[in-house]
GROMACS .gro file of C-alpha atoms in nm:
model
  354
    1MET     CA    1   3.078   3.773  -0.241
    2SER     CA    2   2.990   3.434  -0.091
    3ASP     CA    3   2.805   3.165  -0.290
    4MET     CA    4   2.498   3.235  -0.075
    5GLY     CA    5   2.507   3.597  -0.185
    6LYS     CA    6   2.509   3.504  -0.554
    7LYS     CA    7   2.183   3.310  -0.546
    8LYS     CA    8   1.856   3.309  -0.357
    9ALA     CA    9   1.835   3.067  -0.067
   10THR     CA   10   1.632   2.746  -0.058
   11ILE     CA   11   1.462   2.581   0.239
   12TYR     CA   12   1.764   2.355   0.276
   13ASP     CA   13   2.005   2.651   0.282
   14LEU     CA   14   1.795   2.807   0.558
   15SER     CA   15   1.789   2.473   0.741
   16VAL     CA   16   2.170   2.464   0.744
   17LEU     CA   17   2.201   2.830   0.845
   18SER     CA   18   1.945   2.806   1.126
   19GLY     CA   19   2.031   2.458   1.250
   20CYS     CA   20   1.664   2.357   1.219
   21SER     CA   21   1.504   2.075   1.020
   22PRO     CA   22   1.362   2.150   0.672
   23SER     CA   23   1.009   2.079   0.804
   24THR     CA   24   1.058   2.339   1.081
   25VAL     CA   25   1.181   2.594   0.826
   26SER     CA   26   0.884   2.517   0.600
   27ALA     CA   27   0.637   2.555   0.889
   28VAL     CA   28   0.781   2.898   0.974
   29LEU     CA   29   0.774   3.016   0.613
   30ASN     CA   30   0.417   2.896   0.548
   31GLY     CA   31   0.286   3.038   0.875
   32SER     CA   32   0.192   2.710   1.045
   33TRP     CA   33   0.472   2.723   1.307
   34ARG     CA   34   0.239   2.809   1.595
   35LYS     CA   35   0.030   2.496   1.527
   36ARG     CA   36   0.350   2.294   1.549
   37ARG     CA   37   0.447   2.466   1.877
   38ILE     CA   38   0.772   2.601   1.737
   39LYS     CA   39   0.930   2.865   1.961
   40GLU     CA   40   0.881   3.226   1.856
   41ALA     CA   41   1.255   3.290   1.881
   42THR     CA   42   1.317   3.007   1.632
   43ALA     CA   43   1.053   3.150   1.397
   44GLN     CA   44   1.209   3.497   1.416
   45LEU     CA   45   1.555   3.355   1.343
   46ILE     CA   46   1.431   3.170   1.032
   47GLN     CA   47   1.226   3.466   0.909
   48GLY     CA   48   1.528   3.693   0.946
   49LEU     CA   49   1.752   3.454   0.754
   50ALA     CA   50   1.486   3.416   0.481
   51GLU     CA   51   1.471   3.792   0.435
   52GLU     CA   52   1.849   3.834   0.447
   53HIS     CA   53   1.911   3.565   0.185
   54GLN     CA   54   1.611   3.647  -0.039
   55TYR     CA   55   1.430   3.316   0.003
   56THR     CA   56   1.206   3.203  -0.287
   57ALA     CA   57   1.121   2.859  -0.426
   58ASN     CA   58   0.883   2.830  -0.720
   59LEU     CA   59   0.582   2.625  -0.604
   60GLN     CA   60   0.667   2.693  -0.242
   61ALA     CA   61   0.664   3.068  -0.308
   62ARG     CA   62   0.317   3.031  -0.461
   63GLY     CA   63   0.218   2.832  -0.153
   64LEU     CA   64   0.327   3.116   0.074
   65ARG     CA   65   0.092   3.355  -0.108
   66SER     CA   66  -0.209   3.124  -0.148
   67SER     CA   67  -0.152   2.855   0.120
   68ARG     CA   68  -0.165   2.600  -0.168
   69SER     CA   69   0.147   2.459  -0.334
   70GLY     CA   70  -0.034   2.238  -0.587
   71LEU     CA   71   0.158   1.929  -0.466
   72VAL     CA   72  -0.029   1.616  -0.352
   73GLY     CA   73   0.167   1.326  -0.201
   74LEU     CA   74   0.125   0.949  -0.206
   75LEU     CA   75   0.332   0.746   0.042
   76LEU     CA   76   0.368   0.381  -0.067
   77PRO     CA   77   0.524   0.085   0.118
   78ILE     CA   78   0.697  -0.037  -0.201
   79HIS     CA   79   0.696   0.028  -0.576
   80ASP     CA   80   0.779  -0.326  -0.697
   81ASN     CA   81   0.424  -0.460  -0.685
   82ARG     CA   82   0.153  -0.441  -0.952
   83TYR     CA   83  -0.112  -0.341  -0.699
   84PHE     CA   84   0.082  -0.042  -0.564
   85SER     CA   85   0.217   0.061  -0.904
   86SER     CA   86  -0.140   0.056  -1.039
   87MET     CA   87  -0.249   0.265  -0.741
   88ALA     CA   88   0.028   0.516  -0.813
   89GLN     CA   89  -0.071   0.537  -1.180
   90THR     CA   90  -0.435   0.603  -1.086
   91PHE     CA   91  -0.332   0.857  -0.824
   92GLU     CA   92  -0.109   1.051  -1.066
   93ALA     CA   93  -0.381   1.067  -1.331
   94GLU     CA   94  -0.640   1.192  -1.081
   95VAL     CA   95  -0.408   1.456  -0.933
   96ARG     CA   96  -0.317   1.589  -1.279
   97SER     CA   97  -0.685   1.602  -1.377
   98ARG     CA   98  -0.728   1.840  -1.083
   99GLY     CA   99  -0.453   2.070  -1.211
  100GLN     CA  100  -0.212   1.963  -0.936
  101CYS     CA  101   0.125   1.788  -0.929
  102PRO     CA  102   0.162   1.433  -0.787
  103VAL     CA  103   0.456   1.332  -0.566
  104VAL     CA  104   0.495   0.954  -0.512
  105VAL     CA  105   0.752   0.802  -0.275
  106SER     CA  106   0.800   0.469  -0.091
  107ALA     CA  107   0.919   0.393   0.263
  108CYS     CA  108   1.002   0.019   0.230
  109ARG     CA  109   0.767  -0.078   0.517
  110ASP     CA  110   0.993   0.103   0.768
  111PRO     CA  111   0.794   0.307   1.027
  112GLU     CA  112   1.081   0.546   1.100
  113GLU     CA  113   1.139   0.601   0.728
  114GLU     CA  114   0.765   0.670   0.687
  115ARG     CA  115   0.777   0.954   0.939
  116GLN     CA  116   1.098   1.103   0.798
  117ILE     CA  117   0.963   1.099   0.442
  118VAL     CA  118   0.641   1.270   0.549
  119GLU     CA  119   0.842   1.540   0.726
  120THR     CA  120   1.034   1.596   0.403
  121LEU     CA  121   0.714   1.614   0.199
  122ILE     CA  122   0.578   1.866   0.449
  123SER     CA  123   0.892   2.075   0.399
  124TYR     CA  124   0.784   2.108   0.035
  125SER     CA  125   0.445   2.241   0.153
  126ILE     CA  126   0.237   1.961   0.000
  127ASP     CA  127  -0.137   2.028   0.019
  128GLU     CA  128  -0.262   1.675   0.097
  129LEU     CA  129  -0.122   1.327   0.159
  130PHE     CA  130  -0.245   0.975   0.078
  131ILE     CA  131  -0.085   0.724   0.317
  132ALA     CA  132  -0.095   0.379   0.150
  133GLY     CA  133  -0.014   0.057   0.333
  134ALA     CA  134   0.178   0.230   0.612
  135THR     CA  135   0.336   0.014   0.881
  136ASP     CA  136   0.252   0.280   1.141
  137PRO     CA  137  -0.032   0.497   1.003
  138ASP     CA  138  -0.103   0.656   1.343
  139GLY     CA  139   0.263   0.759   1.374
  140VAL     CA  140   0.241   0.927   1.034
  141HIS     CA  141  -0.087   1.086   1.147
  142GLU     CA  142   0.092   1.256   1.437
  143VAL     CA  143   0.343   1.415   1.197
  144CYS     CA  144   0.061   1.533   0.969
  145ILE     CA  145  -0.146   1.678   1.254
  146LYS     CA  146   0.146   1.882   1.386
  147ALA     CA  147   0.188   2.036   1.040
  148GLY     CA  148  -0.185   2.086   0.981
  149LEU     CA  149  -0.169   1.858   0.674
  150ARG     CA  150  -0.490   1.697   0.544
  151HIS     CA  151  -0.438   1.324   0.497
  152VAL     CA  152  -0.617   0.993   0.444
  153ASN     CA  153  -0.510   0.629   0.489
  154ILE     CA  154  -0.536   0.394   0.190
  155ASP     CA  155  -0.509   0.010   0.190
  156LEU     CA  156  -0.432  -0.024   0.564
  157PRO     CA  157  -0.642   0.161   0.823
  158GLY     CA  158  -0.535   0.386   1.108
  159THR     CA  159  -0.738   0.482   1.413
  160ARG     CA  160  -0.699   0.861   1.403
  161ALA     CA  161  -0.766   0.959   1.041
  162PRO     CA  162  -1.017   0.848   0.773
  163SER     CA  163  -0.920   0.524   0.596
  164VAL     CA  164  -1.020   0.364   0.265
  165ILE     CA  165  -0.939  -0.006   0.231
  166SER     CA  166  -1.042  -0.321   0.048
  167ASP     CA  167  -1.303  -0.538   0.216
  168ASN     CA  168  -1.037  -0.799   0.289
  169PHE     CA  169  -1.270  -1.024   0.486
  170GLU     CA  170  -1.527  -1.053   0.207
  171GLY     CA  171  -1.254  -1.079  -0.060
  172ALA     CA  172  -1.093  -1.370   0.129
  173ARG     CA  173  -1.430  -1.541   0.161
  174MET     CA  174  -1.488  -1.514  -0.217
  175LEU     CA  175  -1.139  -1.643  -0.294
  176THR     CA  176  -1.149  -1.933  -0.047
  177ARG     CA  177  -1.492  -2.046  -0.165
  178ALA     CA  178  -1.375  -2.039  -0.530
  179ILE     CA  179  -1.064  -2.252  -0.476
  180ILE     CA  180  -1.245  -2.508  -0.260
  181GLU     CA  181  -1.526  -2.543  -0.515
  182GLN     CA  182  -1.268  -2.584  -0.794
  183ALA     CA  183  -1.078  -2.851  -0.596
  184GLN     CA  184  -1.404  -3.034  -0.520
  185GLN     CA  185  -1.496  -3.025  -0.889
  186ASP     CA  186  -1.154  -3.150  -1.004
  187GLY     CA  187  -1.090  -3.422  -0.744
  188ALA     CA  188  -1.223  -3.777  -0.742
  189VAL     CA  189  -1.203  -3.779  -0.360
  190PRO     CA  190  -1.378  -3.506  -0.152
  191ILE     CA  191  -1.137  -3.245  -0.021
  192THR     CA  192  -1.088  -3.214   0.356
  193ALA     CA  193  -1.007  -2.914   0.577
  194ASP     CA  194  -0.645  -3.025   0.630
  195GLU     CA  195  -0.582  -3.006   0.253
  196VAL     CA  196  -0.663  -2.633   0.227
  197TYR     CA  197  -0.381  -2.400   0.335
  198LEU     CA  198  -0.300  -2.029   0.351
  199PHE     CA  199   0.055  -1.904   0.291
  200GLY     CA  200   0.189  -1.552   0.340
  201GLY     CA  201   0.106  -1.232   0.519
  202ARG     CA  202   0.195  -1.110   0.865
  203ASP     CA  203   0.032  -0.946   1.167
  204ASP     CA  204  -0.129  -0.651   0.991
  205HIS     CA  205  -0.496  -0.560   0.949
  206ALA     CA  206  -0.523  -0.689   0.590
  207SER     CA  207  -0.368  -1.027   0.672
  208ARG     CA  208  -0.580  -1.072   0.984
  209GLU     CA  209  -0.900  -0.999   0.792
  210ARG     CA  210  -0.799  -1.234   0.509
  211ILE     CA  211  -0.721  -1.514   0.754
  212ARG     CA  212  -1.056  -1.453   0.924
  213GLY     CA  213  -1.239  -1.478   0.590
  214PHE     CA  214  -1.039  -1.789   0.494
  215ARG     CA  215  -1.131  -1.962   0.819
  216ASP     CA  216  -1.495  -1.855   0.797
  217ILE     CA  217  -1.545  -2.029   0.462
  218LYS     CA  218  -1.341  -2.336   0.556
  219ILE     CA  219  -1.560  -2.393   0.860
  220ALA     CA  220  -1.879  -2.333   0.659
  221MET     CA  221  -1.780  -2.564   0.372
  222LEU     CA  222  -1.549  -2.821   0.535
  223GLY     CA  223  -1.653  -2.813   0.901
  224GLU     CA  224  -1.325  -2.697   1.056
  225SER     CA  225  -1.014  -2.481   1.010
  226PRO     CA  226  -0.701  -2.638   1.166
  227GLU     CA  227  -0.447  -2.387   1.298
  228ALA     CA  228  -0.163  -2.572   1.121
  229CYS     CA  229  -0.313  -2.475   0.784
  230ILE     CA  230  -0.211  -2.110   0.837
  231GLN     CA  231   0.151  -2.052   0.730
  232PRO     CA  232   0.246  -1.682   0.781
  233THR     CA  233   0.563  -1.597   0.589
  234GLY     CA  234   0.563  -1.216   0.582
  235TYR     CA  235   0.575  -1.025   0.253
  236SER     CA  236   0.889  -1.196   0.123
  237PRO     CA  237   0.927  -1.417  -0.187
  238ALA     CA  238   1.229  -1.591  -0.033
  239MET     CA  239   1.054  -1.674   0.294
  240THR     CA  240   0.745  -1.794   0.106
  241ALA     CA  241   0.958  -2.019  -0.117
  242ARG     CA  242   1.121  -2.167   0.195
  243ALA     CA  243   0.778  -2.229   0.350
  244PHE     CA  244   0.669  -2.425   0.040
  245GLU     CA  245   0.999  -2.617   0.040
  246THR     CA  246   0.956  -2.706   0.408
  247PHE     CA  247   0.600  -2.825   0.346
  248TYR     CA  248   0.710  -3.028   0.043
  249GLU     CA  249   0.995  -3.196   0.232
  250SER     CA  250   0.757  -3.286   0.515
  251HIS     CA  251   0.461  -3.407   0.307
  252GLY     CA  252   0.617  -3.511  -0.025
  253LYS     CA  253   0.370  -3.292  -0.212
  254LEU     CA  254   0.199  -2.952  -0.203
  255PRO     CA  255  -0.149  -2.902  -0.054
  256ARG     CA  256  -0.427  -2.975  -0.303
  257CYS     CA  257  -0.566  -2.628  -0.255
  258PHE     CA  258  -0.410  -2.312  -0.110
  259PHE     CA  259  -0.451  -1.936  -0.070
  260VAL     CA  260  -0.147  -1.708  -0.109
  261ASN     CA  261  -0.179  -1.371   0.060
  262SER     CA  262  -0.032  -1.143  -0.209
  263SER     CA  263   0.146  -1.138  -0.545
  264ILE     CA  264   0.473  -1.116  -0.348
  265ASN     CA  265   0.390  -1.454  -0.191
  266LEU     CA  266   0.288  -1.585  -0.536
  267GLU     CA  267   0.638  -1.495  -0.654
  268GLY     CA  268   0.771  -1.718  -0.374
  269LEU     CA  269   0.555  -2.004  -0.503
  270MET     CA  270   0.699  -1.951  -0.854
  271ARG     CA  271   1.054  -1.970  -0.715
  272PHE     CA  272   0.971  -2.299  -0.546
  273LEU     CA  273   0.803  -2.447  -0.853
  274GLY     CA  274   1.101  -2.353  -1.070
  275GLN     CA  275   1.311  -2.601  -0.871
  276HIS     CA  276   1.071  -2.896  -0.903
  277PRO     CA  277   0.926  -3.113  -1.183
  278HIS     CA  278   0.585  -3.052  -1.337
  279GLU     CA  279   0.431  -3.340  -1.140
  280THR     CA  280   0.475  -3.135  -0.821
  281PHE     CA  281   0.201  -2.896  -0.927
  282ALA     CA  282  -0.004  -3.102  -1.172
  283ASP     CA  283  -0.324  -3.104  -0.963
  284ILE     CA  284  -0.308  -2.798  -0.737
  285VAL     CA  285  -0.563  -2.514  -0.717
  286VAL     CA  286  -0.432  -2.172  -0.611
  287GLY     CA  287  -0.597  -1.852  -0.492
  288CYS     CA  288  -0.397  -1.528  -0.483
  289TYR     CA  289  -0.510  -1.216  -0.296
  290ASP     CA  290  -0.372  -0.985  -0.565
  291TYR     CA  291  -0.417  -0.961  -0.938
  292ASP     CA  292  -0.146  -1.017  -1.196
  293PRO     CA  293  -0.250  -1.107  -1.553
  294PHE     CA  294   0.055  -1.332  -1.597
  295GLY     CA  295  -0.041  -1.539  -1.292
  296SER     CA  296  -0.382  -1.600  -1.442
  297PHE     CA  297  -0.229  -1.805  -1.726
  298LEU     CA  298  -0.020  -2.051  -1.523
  299PRO     CA  299  -0.067  -2.424  -1.605
  300PHE     CA  300  -0.289  -2.481  -1.299
  301PRO     CA  301  -0.606  -2.292  -1.195
  302VAL     CA  302  -0.528  -1.958  -1.028
  303TYR     CA  303  -0.813  -1.750  -0.890
  304MET     CA  304  -0.723  -1.393  -0.798
  305ILE     CA  305  -0.864  -1.099  -0.611
  306ARG     CA  306  -0.832  -0.762  -0.784
  307GLN     CA  307  -0.841  -0.480  -0.532
  308ASP     CA  308  -1.012  -0.170  -0.670
  309SER     CA  309  -0.736   0.090  -0.632
  310GLU     CA  310  -0.922   0.328  -0.866
  311ALA     CA  311  -1.225   0.335  -0.633
  312MET     CA  312  -1.001   0.370  -0.326
  313ILE     CA  313  -0.821   0.674  -0.470
  314ALA     CA  314  -1.152   0.832  -0.579
  315GLU     CA  315  -1.300   0.780  -0.232
  316GLY     CA  316  -0.984   0.922  -0.074
  317PHE     CA  317  -1.022   1.246  -0.272
  318ARG     CA  318  -1.391   1.262  -0.187
  319ILE     CA  319  -1.303   1.241   0.182
  320LEU     CA  320  -1.031   1.507   0.159
  321ASP     CA  321  -1.270   1.737  -0.029
  322SER     CA  322  -1.517   1.720   0.261
  323THR     CA  323  -1.509   1.929   0.578
  324ARG     CA  324  -1.375   1.763   0.896
  325PRO     CA  325  -1.423   1.398   0.784
  326PRO     CA  326  -1.453   1.151   1.075
  327ALA     CA  327  -1.181   0.893   1.143
  328ILE     CA  328  -1.384   0.597   1.015
  329THR     CA  329  -1.290   0.315   0.776
  330HIS     CA  330  -1.455   0.295   0.433
  331LEU     CA  331  -1.464  -0.052   0.271
  332ILE     CA  332  -1.426  -0.097  -0.106
  333GLN     CA  333  -1.551  -0.421  -0.261
  334PRO     CA  334  -1.280  -0.621  -0.444
  335MET     CA  335  -1.336  -0.843  -0.751
  336LEU     CA  336  -1.287  -1.219  -0.791
  337VAL     CA  337  -1.096  -1.292  -1.114
  338PRO     CA  338  -1.133  -1.647  -1.257
  339PRO     CA  339  -0.842  -1.831  -1.425
  340ARG     CA  340  -0.755  -1.735  -1.784
  341THR     CA  341  -0.870  -1.376  -1.739
  342ALA     CA  342  -0.679  -1.061  -1.835
  343LEU     CA  343  -0.836  -0.737  -1.716
  344THR     CA  344  -0.770  -0.382  -1.826
  345GLY     CA  345  -0.604  -0.136  -1.589
  346PRO     CA  346  -0.460   0.216  -1.558
  347LEU     CA  347  -0.181   0.149  -1.810
  348ASP     CA  348  -0.440   0.098  -2.083
  349ALA     CA  349  -0.518   0.470  -2.061
  350LEU     CA  350  -0.164   0.564  -2.166
  351LYS     CA  351  -0.116   0.679  -2.524
  352ASP     CA  352   0.118   0.489  -2.753
  353ILE     CA  353   0.425   0.684  -2.863
  354ASP     CA  354   0.545   0.606  -3.215
   0.00000   0.00000   0.00000
């Protein structure tokens, strides 16, 4: 007897036998193949193979009977970031409180990888999907629509599904105002617009809104916002460190006051500072559009923005629980965190293990 005859087949066995993708096999087995415009002949082939090889698969088998697998997915851009790891922790706790099972995976800011991962999650018959910080949320939306999967965008908006994001414009205004006021308070000479910089970010919705808020406050408080004061570096510590090094070599010092677009860019600043004497950063004021308790205790003032991932996840579930939610963007107010402040977060809810 062949190995296939000794055990019941899985979706991946049927994928190999039929020559179809796992997501196509899953769509046939859960009855959504017509919505995905899969040919009837393909559906009949897969159904025949499933019967022949006694297909079953735990949660998936339950999903075939009830149309609910109990799995809820969260697609992240990266894991190595306190903001996204906090979001994942909040998401997992909320999903478990609903008696479901969380599935968290990252796509490394790669749009093709995003779509492939979502297809794989669909092959496991997930019930719902949170799409966080996707590079191409509308591309992921197309995959979800074909499979009839309920989904919501978190952190970065799309145009074709509901989105829940931080109010990046207002958060940037709060952060920029705070660092300028601190620099004005600390300095003997009034600060000017060409001494206030922004480092980091790229051409995505969050960065554009933060730059818009930064410029809005600079113009209101300092009268202008020179284009040269915007230094986009992407979300890369190495590129951010090089940007600071280039500025330092050109000016012989850092700006008196600057806004870094994320904790990833703050890491780039730390790499730069590690290569220079204390005098290099003795009088700077920094704003970071992310919250990290360690950054709050650096030897110079660091104001931070804490994005409310708990409220975003809660709003995302509220939207998915509603009937036919419109494709609009919901804004969640972030919090300004002063220097020398350590806030509680999702990890504080974990129980100590002796």
